[in-house]
Each structure stands twice: as structure tokens, then as C-alpha cells.
C-alpha positions as CSV (number, residue, x, y, z in Angstrom):
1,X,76.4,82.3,177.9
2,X,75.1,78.6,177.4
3,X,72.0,79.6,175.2
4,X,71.7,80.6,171.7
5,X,67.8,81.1,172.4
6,X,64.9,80.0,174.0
7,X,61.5,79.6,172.7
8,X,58.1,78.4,172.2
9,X,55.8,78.2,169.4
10,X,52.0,78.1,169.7
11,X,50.4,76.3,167.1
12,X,47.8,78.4,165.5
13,X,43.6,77.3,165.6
14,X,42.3,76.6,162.2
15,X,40.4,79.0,160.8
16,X,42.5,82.1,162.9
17,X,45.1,84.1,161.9
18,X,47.8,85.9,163.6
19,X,50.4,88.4,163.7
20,X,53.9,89.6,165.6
21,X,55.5,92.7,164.9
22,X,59.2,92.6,166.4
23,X,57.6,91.5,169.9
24,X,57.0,88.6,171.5
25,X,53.3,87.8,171.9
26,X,52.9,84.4,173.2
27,X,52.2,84.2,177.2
28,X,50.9,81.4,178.9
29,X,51.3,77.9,177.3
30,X,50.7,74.4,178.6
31,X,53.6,72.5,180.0
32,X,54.0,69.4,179.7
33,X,52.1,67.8,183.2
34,X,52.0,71.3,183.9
35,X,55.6,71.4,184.3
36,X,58.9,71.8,183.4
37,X,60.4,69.4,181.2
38,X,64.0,67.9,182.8
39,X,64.4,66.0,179.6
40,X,67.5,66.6,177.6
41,X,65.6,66.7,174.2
42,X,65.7,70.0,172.6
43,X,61.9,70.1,172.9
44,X,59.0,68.8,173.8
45,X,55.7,68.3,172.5
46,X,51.8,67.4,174.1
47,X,50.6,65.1,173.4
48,X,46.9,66.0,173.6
49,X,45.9,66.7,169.7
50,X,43.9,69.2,170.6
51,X,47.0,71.8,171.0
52,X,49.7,71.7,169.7
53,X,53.3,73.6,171.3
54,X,56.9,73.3,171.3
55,X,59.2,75.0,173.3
56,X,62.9,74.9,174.6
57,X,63.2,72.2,177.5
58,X,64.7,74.9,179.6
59,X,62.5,77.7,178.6
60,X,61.5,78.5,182.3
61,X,64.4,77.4,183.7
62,X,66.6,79.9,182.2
63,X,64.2,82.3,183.1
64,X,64.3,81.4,186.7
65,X,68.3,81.9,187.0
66,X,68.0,84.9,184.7
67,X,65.8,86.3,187.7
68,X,63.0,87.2,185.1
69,X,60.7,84.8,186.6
70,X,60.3,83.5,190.2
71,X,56.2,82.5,190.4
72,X,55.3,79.1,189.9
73,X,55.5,76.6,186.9
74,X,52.3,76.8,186.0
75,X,52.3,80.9,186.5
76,X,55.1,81.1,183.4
77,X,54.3,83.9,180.7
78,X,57.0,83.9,177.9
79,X,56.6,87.3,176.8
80,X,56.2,88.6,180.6
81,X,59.5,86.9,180.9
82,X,61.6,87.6,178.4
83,X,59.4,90.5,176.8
84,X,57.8,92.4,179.0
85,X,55.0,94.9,177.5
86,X,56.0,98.6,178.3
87,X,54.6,101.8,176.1
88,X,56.8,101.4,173.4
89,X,56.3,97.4,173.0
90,X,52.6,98.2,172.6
91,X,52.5,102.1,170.5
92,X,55.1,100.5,168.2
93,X,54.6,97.2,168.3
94,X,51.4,95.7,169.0
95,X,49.5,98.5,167.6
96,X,50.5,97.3,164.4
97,X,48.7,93.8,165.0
98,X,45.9,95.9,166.0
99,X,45.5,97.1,163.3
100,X,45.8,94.3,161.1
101,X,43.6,91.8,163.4
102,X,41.3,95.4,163.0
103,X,41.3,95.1,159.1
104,X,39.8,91.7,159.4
105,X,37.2,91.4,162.2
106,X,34.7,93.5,163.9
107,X,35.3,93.9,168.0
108,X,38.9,95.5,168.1
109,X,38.1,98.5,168.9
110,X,38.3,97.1,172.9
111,X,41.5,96.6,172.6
112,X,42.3,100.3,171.0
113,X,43.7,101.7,174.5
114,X,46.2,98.5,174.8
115,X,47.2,99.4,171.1
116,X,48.1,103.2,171.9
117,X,49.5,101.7,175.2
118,X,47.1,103.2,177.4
119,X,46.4,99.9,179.0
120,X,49.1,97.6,178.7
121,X,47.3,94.9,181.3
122,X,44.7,94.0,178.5
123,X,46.8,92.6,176.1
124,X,45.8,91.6,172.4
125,X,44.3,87.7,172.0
126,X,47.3,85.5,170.1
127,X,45.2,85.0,167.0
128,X,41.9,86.0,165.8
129,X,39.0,84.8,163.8
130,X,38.9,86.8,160.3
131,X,35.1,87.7,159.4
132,X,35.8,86.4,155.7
133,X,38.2,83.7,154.3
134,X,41.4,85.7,153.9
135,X,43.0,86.2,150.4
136,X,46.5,86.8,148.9
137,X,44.7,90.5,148.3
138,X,43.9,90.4,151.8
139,X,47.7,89.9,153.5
140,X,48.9,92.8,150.6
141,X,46.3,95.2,151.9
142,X,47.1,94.5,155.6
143,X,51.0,95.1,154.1
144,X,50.2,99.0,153.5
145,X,48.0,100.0,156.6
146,X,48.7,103.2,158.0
147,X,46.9,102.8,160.4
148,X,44.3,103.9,158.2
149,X,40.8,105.4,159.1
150,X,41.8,104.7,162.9
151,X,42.5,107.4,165.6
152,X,45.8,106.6,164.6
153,X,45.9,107.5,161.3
154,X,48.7,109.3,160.3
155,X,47.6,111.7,157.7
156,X,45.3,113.7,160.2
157,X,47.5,115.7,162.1
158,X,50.5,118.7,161.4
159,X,52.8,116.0,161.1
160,X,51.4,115.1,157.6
161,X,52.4,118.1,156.3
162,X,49.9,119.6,153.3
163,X,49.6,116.9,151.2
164,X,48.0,114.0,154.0
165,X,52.0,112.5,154.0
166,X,50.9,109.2,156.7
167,X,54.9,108.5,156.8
168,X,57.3,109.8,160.0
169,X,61.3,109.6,158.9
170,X,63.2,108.9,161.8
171,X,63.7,108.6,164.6
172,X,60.5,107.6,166.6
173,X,60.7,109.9,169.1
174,X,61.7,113.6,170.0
175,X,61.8,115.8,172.6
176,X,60.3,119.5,172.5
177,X,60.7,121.6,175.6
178,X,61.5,118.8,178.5
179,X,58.8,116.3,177.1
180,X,59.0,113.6,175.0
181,X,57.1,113.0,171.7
182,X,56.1,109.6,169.1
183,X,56.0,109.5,165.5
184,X,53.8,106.3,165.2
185,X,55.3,103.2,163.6
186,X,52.4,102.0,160.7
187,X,53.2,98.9,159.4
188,X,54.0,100.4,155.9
189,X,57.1,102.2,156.1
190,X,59.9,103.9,153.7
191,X,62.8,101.7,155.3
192,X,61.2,98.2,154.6
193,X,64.1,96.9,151.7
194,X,61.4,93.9,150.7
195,X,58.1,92.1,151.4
196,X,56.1,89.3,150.6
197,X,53.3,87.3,150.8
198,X,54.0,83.3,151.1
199,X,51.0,81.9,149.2
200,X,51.7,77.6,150.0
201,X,49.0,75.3,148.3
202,X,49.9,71.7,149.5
203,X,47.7,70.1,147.0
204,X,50.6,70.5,143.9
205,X,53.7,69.7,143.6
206,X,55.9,71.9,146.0
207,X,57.6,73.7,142.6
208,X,54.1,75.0,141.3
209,X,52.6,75.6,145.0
210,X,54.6,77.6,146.6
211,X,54.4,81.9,145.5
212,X,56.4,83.7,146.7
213,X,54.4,86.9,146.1
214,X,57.5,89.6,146.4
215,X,57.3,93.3,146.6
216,X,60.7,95.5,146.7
217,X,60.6,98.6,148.8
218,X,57.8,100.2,150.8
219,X,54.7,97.8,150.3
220,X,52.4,100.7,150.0
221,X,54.0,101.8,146.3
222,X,55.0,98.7,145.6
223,X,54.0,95.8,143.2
224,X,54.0,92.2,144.8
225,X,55.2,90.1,141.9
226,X,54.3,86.2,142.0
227,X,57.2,84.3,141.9
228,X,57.2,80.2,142.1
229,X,59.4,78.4,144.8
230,X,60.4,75.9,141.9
231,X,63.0,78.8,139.5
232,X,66.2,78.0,138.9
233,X,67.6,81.7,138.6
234,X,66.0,85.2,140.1
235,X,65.2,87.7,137.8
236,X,67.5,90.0,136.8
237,X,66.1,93.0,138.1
238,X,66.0,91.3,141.1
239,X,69.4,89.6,141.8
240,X,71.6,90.7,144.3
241,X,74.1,92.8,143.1
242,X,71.9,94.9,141.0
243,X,71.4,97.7,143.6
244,X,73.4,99.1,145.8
245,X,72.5,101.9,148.4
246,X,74.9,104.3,147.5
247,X,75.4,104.0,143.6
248,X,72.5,104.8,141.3
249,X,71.4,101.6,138.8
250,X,68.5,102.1,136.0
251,X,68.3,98.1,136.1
252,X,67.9,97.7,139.7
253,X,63.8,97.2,140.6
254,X,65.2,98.5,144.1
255,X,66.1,102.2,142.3
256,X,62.9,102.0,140.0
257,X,60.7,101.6,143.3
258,X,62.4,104.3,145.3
259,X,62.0,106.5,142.5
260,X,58.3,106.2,142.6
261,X,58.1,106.2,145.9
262,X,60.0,108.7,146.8
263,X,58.7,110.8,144.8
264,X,55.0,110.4,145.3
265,X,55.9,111.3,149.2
266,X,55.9,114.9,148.0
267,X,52.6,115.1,147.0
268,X,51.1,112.0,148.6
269,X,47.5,112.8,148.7
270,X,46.9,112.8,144.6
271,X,49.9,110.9,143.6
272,X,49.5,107.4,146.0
273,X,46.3,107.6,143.6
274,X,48.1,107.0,140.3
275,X,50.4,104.8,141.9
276,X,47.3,103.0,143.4
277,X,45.4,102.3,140.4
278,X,48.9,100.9,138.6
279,X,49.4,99.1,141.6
280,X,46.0,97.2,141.4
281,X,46.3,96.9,137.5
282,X,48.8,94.7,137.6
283,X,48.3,92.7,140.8
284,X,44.8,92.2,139.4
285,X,46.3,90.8,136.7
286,X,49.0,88.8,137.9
287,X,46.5,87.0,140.4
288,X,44.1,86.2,137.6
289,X,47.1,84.3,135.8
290,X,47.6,82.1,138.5
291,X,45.6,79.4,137.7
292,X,46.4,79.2,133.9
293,X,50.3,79.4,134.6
294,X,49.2,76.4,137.5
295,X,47.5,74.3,134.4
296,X,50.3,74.7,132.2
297,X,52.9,74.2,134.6
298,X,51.1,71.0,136.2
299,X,51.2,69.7,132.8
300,X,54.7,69.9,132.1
301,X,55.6,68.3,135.6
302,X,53.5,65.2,134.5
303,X,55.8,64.8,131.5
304,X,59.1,66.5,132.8
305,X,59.4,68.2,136.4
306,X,62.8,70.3,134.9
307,X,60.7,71.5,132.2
308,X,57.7,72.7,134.8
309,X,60.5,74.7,136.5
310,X,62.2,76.2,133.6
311,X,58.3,77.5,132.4
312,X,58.1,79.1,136.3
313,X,61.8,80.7,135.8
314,X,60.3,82.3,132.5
315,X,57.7,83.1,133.9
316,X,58.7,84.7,137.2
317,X,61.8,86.7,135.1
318,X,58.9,88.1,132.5
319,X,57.0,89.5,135.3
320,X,59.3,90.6,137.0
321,X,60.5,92.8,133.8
322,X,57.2,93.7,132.7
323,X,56.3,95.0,136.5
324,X,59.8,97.4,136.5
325,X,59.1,98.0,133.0
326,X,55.5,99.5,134.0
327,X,56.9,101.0,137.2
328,X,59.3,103.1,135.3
329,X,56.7,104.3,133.0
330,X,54.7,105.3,136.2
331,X,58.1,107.5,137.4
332,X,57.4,109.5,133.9
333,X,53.8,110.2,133.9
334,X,54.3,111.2,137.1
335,X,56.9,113.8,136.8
336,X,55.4,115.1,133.7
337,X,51.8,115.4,135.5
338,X,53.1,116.9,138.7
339,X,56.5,118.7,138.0
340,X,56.6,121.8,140.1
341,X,53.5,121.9,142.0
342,X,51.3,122.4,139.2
343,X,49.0,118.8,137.7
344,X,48.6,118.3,134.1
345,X,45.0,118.1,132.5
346,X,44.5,114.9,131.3
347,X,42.0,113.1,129.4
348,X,41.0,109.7,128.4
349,X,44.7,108.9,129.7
350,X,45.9,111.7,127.6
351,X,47.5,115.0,128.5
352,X,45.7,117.6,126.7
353,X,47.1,120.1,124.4
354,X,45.4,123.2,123.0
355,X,44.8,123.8,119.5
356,X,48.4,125.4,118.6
357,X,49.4,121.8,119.9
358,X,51.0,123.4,123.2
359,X,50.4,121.9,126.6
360,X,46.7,123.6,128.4
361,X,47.3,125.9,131.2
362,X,47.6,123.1,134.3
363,X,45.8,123.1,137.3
364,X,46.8,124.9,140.5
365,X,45.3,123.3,143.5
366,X,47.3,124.8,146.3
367,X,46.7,123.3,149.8
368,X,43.8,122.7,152.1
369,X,42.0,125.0,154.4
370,X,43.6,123.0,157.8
371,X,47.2,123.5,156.2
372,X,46.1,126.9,155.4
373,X,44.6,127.5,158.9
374,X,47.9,126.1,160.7
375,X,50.0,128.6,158.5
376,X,48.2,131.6,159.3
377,X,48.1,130.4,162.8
378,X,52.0,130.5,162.7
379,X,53.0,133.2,160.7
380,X,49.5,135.3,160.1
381,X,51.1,138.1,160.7
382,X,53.7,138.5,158.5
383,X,51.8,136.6,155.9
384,X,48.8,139.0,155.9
385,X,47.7,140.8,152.4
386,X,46.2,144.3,153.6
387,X,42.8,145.2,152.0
């Protein structure tokens, strides 16, 4: 009743990156003398330059009259207290900064059983050292894991339907004959309204440094878009007010990405493939502007720091257009080269037509031998053509 929250905040080693996913992760953190702080500031910091924390004065003294912690100062574990790991915390939770600490640096795979939360007493390190210097490429690839090429990878079991579908609509569990059952929880997902990447260069000027590199529905068919910190006005197609859940707009980038995405779900295993190599067409592009639109911008900001801004607002609003512009163009191809099951020939980025000028007879691929296999399994039977 007399907290809006308590916390702490680790400060993170140079050269280590880290991750949360909708759980608390920190644990044990060093009090100030080793322990609690009676002062009536709202935190405190050590002073030793070595590490760095902050936390709520009272953070293990609420926890004490809470009854969620009754060991001794020096014995507090934030997460244990107010977070405690149980199977769900770890198979939808941490499993998810497995995976990304897993995309980045060799060794994970000792932490695997804590990640499908088979072990929950061998919990995840706070942050980890990446084997390479990570990029803005990087942090969007970690945005669309699936939990790819792990044992958790979702496009390897029935679940994925024919077409290798690694997506699970709600809710996360179910039960089948007294026993309860997961869909896991990847860190790409068909609810996620928007994400980003927050790209802050502290050597220019805060309007030009900060990119906000924004993506608008489910990362893994999305586009991530740079947009500066320093606009004065959001793009259009971006603005609230532009979509709305339950009325259709053909302006709204949030309608234009559902299209795509939604439909590529369908027929996930050659579709994410078109939307793939759009995908990386234009990022590649955007991120080889950057330094160019830095330049130009930098110079106007020397003369006139309003005129820097309004190139960024141009900027950001142009891209933005010309990424739902493209993204709508994908939505076509892709209807006209998948409509019905069947995939238009193509070629040199053509579809092909035969000499009376009519569309060639498309392909059929039908589904794979471990779709087919778990068909005849379940209705062989019936299903069975007689000699």
C-alpha cells in the first residue's frame, strides 16, 4: 500500500550485453557496507567505481515485511524475492534470453536445461560477452529468433503444421486428456504491435545520434525503418490514429504489415523467403545511408540546428513511405505467386507466360513426406487409394 515499486538496476560490464524478457533477472547485488540502507534518499549508490548499482532504499525491507525474504542482508536475491523462477518463468521467459545470449556466444548450450526449465537452480549469468562486436543487424536478427536451429525450434514438430509454421496462437498452454501441454513463447511473435532497435551514438549532436530503428508488427516480417530522435512530426503512415484494430485502413503501415504477415503464415516455409529477401533489401539499404544522411545532417546543424531536424523529419517520413510503399508491393507478388496453393513460375523477377501470352502451368509442390507420414498415420485408412 505505501510502494509504487521497488528496484534495483545493475549496471552492465563494458563490452557484455544483456537481456530480460518480462522477468526479473537480477539476484544478488552489493549493498551498501553490505547492508541495508536506512537513509531516506530514494536510492543509493557505491561508491566503489568498479560497480555500479542503484536500488530502492527499502528494497529488502519491504521484502522482509512482505514475508518474501527472512535470510540475512547479505543473503538478499531480488528476483528470488520478488520473482521467483518456476517452469513457466524459465520455458517462457528466460529461454528467450537463451536464445539471444545463444545467437551471440559459444558455451550456452550448459545452460539449455535451465532454459526449457528442467533446472531452474542453474540460472542464466546477467550478461554475457558477445564473440564479435554487436551490430544494429545483430539486435534485428536477435528480434526474429524462433528459437531457431535449437531443440526448441518451433518448425520441427506437428504443431507446425505442413508448411514449417514456427508461430503458436494462443494461449500458451492446453490440456489434452488430464495433462497439461506448452506452446513455446519465441521471441518473435504475431501479437508484438511494434519494435525497435535504439541505435545512441554520443559522439553527435543528440538530434542526429539517436535512431530509433522502428519496425511495426511481428519483427520477423517486418521492416525496421531508421528514424532520427531529432523529427518534428511522425510519419504519416505511422501516426496514431492511422490504424485501428477493428477498422481496415490502406494508409496504416500497421494494416500493410499484417497483410504480409498474415498472409505468409499460410505458407510460411517459401513465402518468409520472399519476405526475407525484401526484408534485407531494404534494411541493407537503409543502414548504408546512415552515414551520408549523418554528413549532411551534421552539416546543417553547424549552420542551423532547426534546419538539421527538418532534413531528419524528411527524411524519416520518405522512408517510412517508401518502406510501406515496397511492403504493399510485396502483399501483391505474393498473392499472385501463391494464390490457392499453387506458386507461379518466375523468372529473372518475372512471371512467365507462354507463347499465346497466357500464364505457364504453375508449380504444385504439395507437402512434405513427415506431413504426409503424420496424415496417413491419422487417417490412412480412409485416405488409402486401392491398387
Amino acid at each position: 500500500r505505501d510502494r509504487g515499486a521497488v528496484w534495483v538496476a545493475v549496471r552492465i560490464p563494458d563490452g557484455h550485453v544483456s537481456a530480460h524478457a518480462n522477468h526479473s533477472r537480477i539476484t544478488t547485488f552489493p549493498l551498501e557496507n553490505g547492508t541495508t540502507s536506512i537513509s531516506s534518499k530514494s536510492f543509493e549508490r557505491l561508491s566503489d567505481p568498479r560497480v555500479e548499482v542503484v536500488y530502492a532504499h527499502d528494497v529488502v525491507d519491504v521484502a522482509r515485511r512482505k514475508g518474501y525474504f527472512t535470510g540475512r542482508d547479505e543473503e538478499f536475491r531480488f528476483a528470488d524475492a520478488y520473482a521467483p523462477i518456476d517452469f513457466g518463468a524459465a520455458r517462457f521467459c528466460e529461454a528467450r534470453v537463451w536464445s539471444f545470449f545463444n545467437g551471440l556466444c559459444g558455451g550456452m548450450d550448459a545452460w539449455l536445461d535451465h532454459a526449457k526449465g528442467k533446472d531452474l537452480a542453474k540460472r542464466l549469468p546477467l550478461s554475457v560477452k558477445p564473440d564479435r562486436k554487436v551490430s544494429v543487424a545483430d539486435l534485428m536478427a536477435a528480434k526474429r529468433d524462433h528459437f531457431d536451429g535449437t531443440e526448441l525450434d518451433m518448425r520441427r514438430d506437428a504443431g507446425a503444421g505442413p508448411f514449417g509454421l514456427p508461430y503458436r496462437w494462443r494461449p500458451l498452454t492446453f490440456e489434452h486428456e488430464g495433462k497439461t501441454y506448452l506452446n513455446e513463447r519465441a521471441t518473435a511473435t504475431q501479437q508484438t504491435g511494434f519494435s525497435y532497435v535504439a541505435q545512441m551514438r554520443r559522439w553527435l549532436p543528440s538530434p542526429i545520434g539517436g535512431i530509433l530503428w522502428f519496425g511495426v508488427d511481428d519483427a520477423a516480417t517486418s521492416v525496421y525503418m531508421p528514424i532520427s530522435c531529432g523529427i518534428t512530426r511522425v510519419p504519416s503512415s505511422l501516426a496514431v490514429g492511422n490504424g485501428d484494430l477493428l477498422a481496415f485502413s490502406d494508409t496504416s503501415a500497421f494494416w500493410t504489415f499484417n497483410k504480409v504477415a498474415n498472409f505468409a503464415y499460410l505458407r510460411y516455409d517459401r513465402m518468409s523467403a520472399d519476405v526475407r529477401r525484401v526484408q534485407q533489401e531494404l534494411e541493407t539499404k537503409f543502414l548504408g545511408q546512415v552515414a551520408a544522411i549523418d554528413a549532411a545532417a551534421l552539416a546543417l546543424h553547424e549552420k542551423d540546428p532547426s534546419r538539421a531536424r527538418e532534413l531528419l523529419t524528411d527524411r524519416a517520413s520518405a522512408v517510412a513511405a517508401e518502406t510501406v510503399g515496397r511492403w504493399e508491393e510485396l502483399f501483391r507478388y505474393l498473392l499472385v505467386k501463391y494464390m490457392d496453393g499453387n506458386v507461379k513460375k518466375e523468372r529473372g523477377g518475372r512471371f512467365e507466360r507462354n507463347e499465346w501470352g497466357f500464364p505457364k502451368p504453375p508449380d504444385h509442390p504439395g507437402y512434405p513426406d513427415s506431413w504426409k507420414r503424420r496424415v496417413v498415420e491419422d487417417a490412412g485408412e480412409r485416405l488409402l487409394h486401392p491398387k
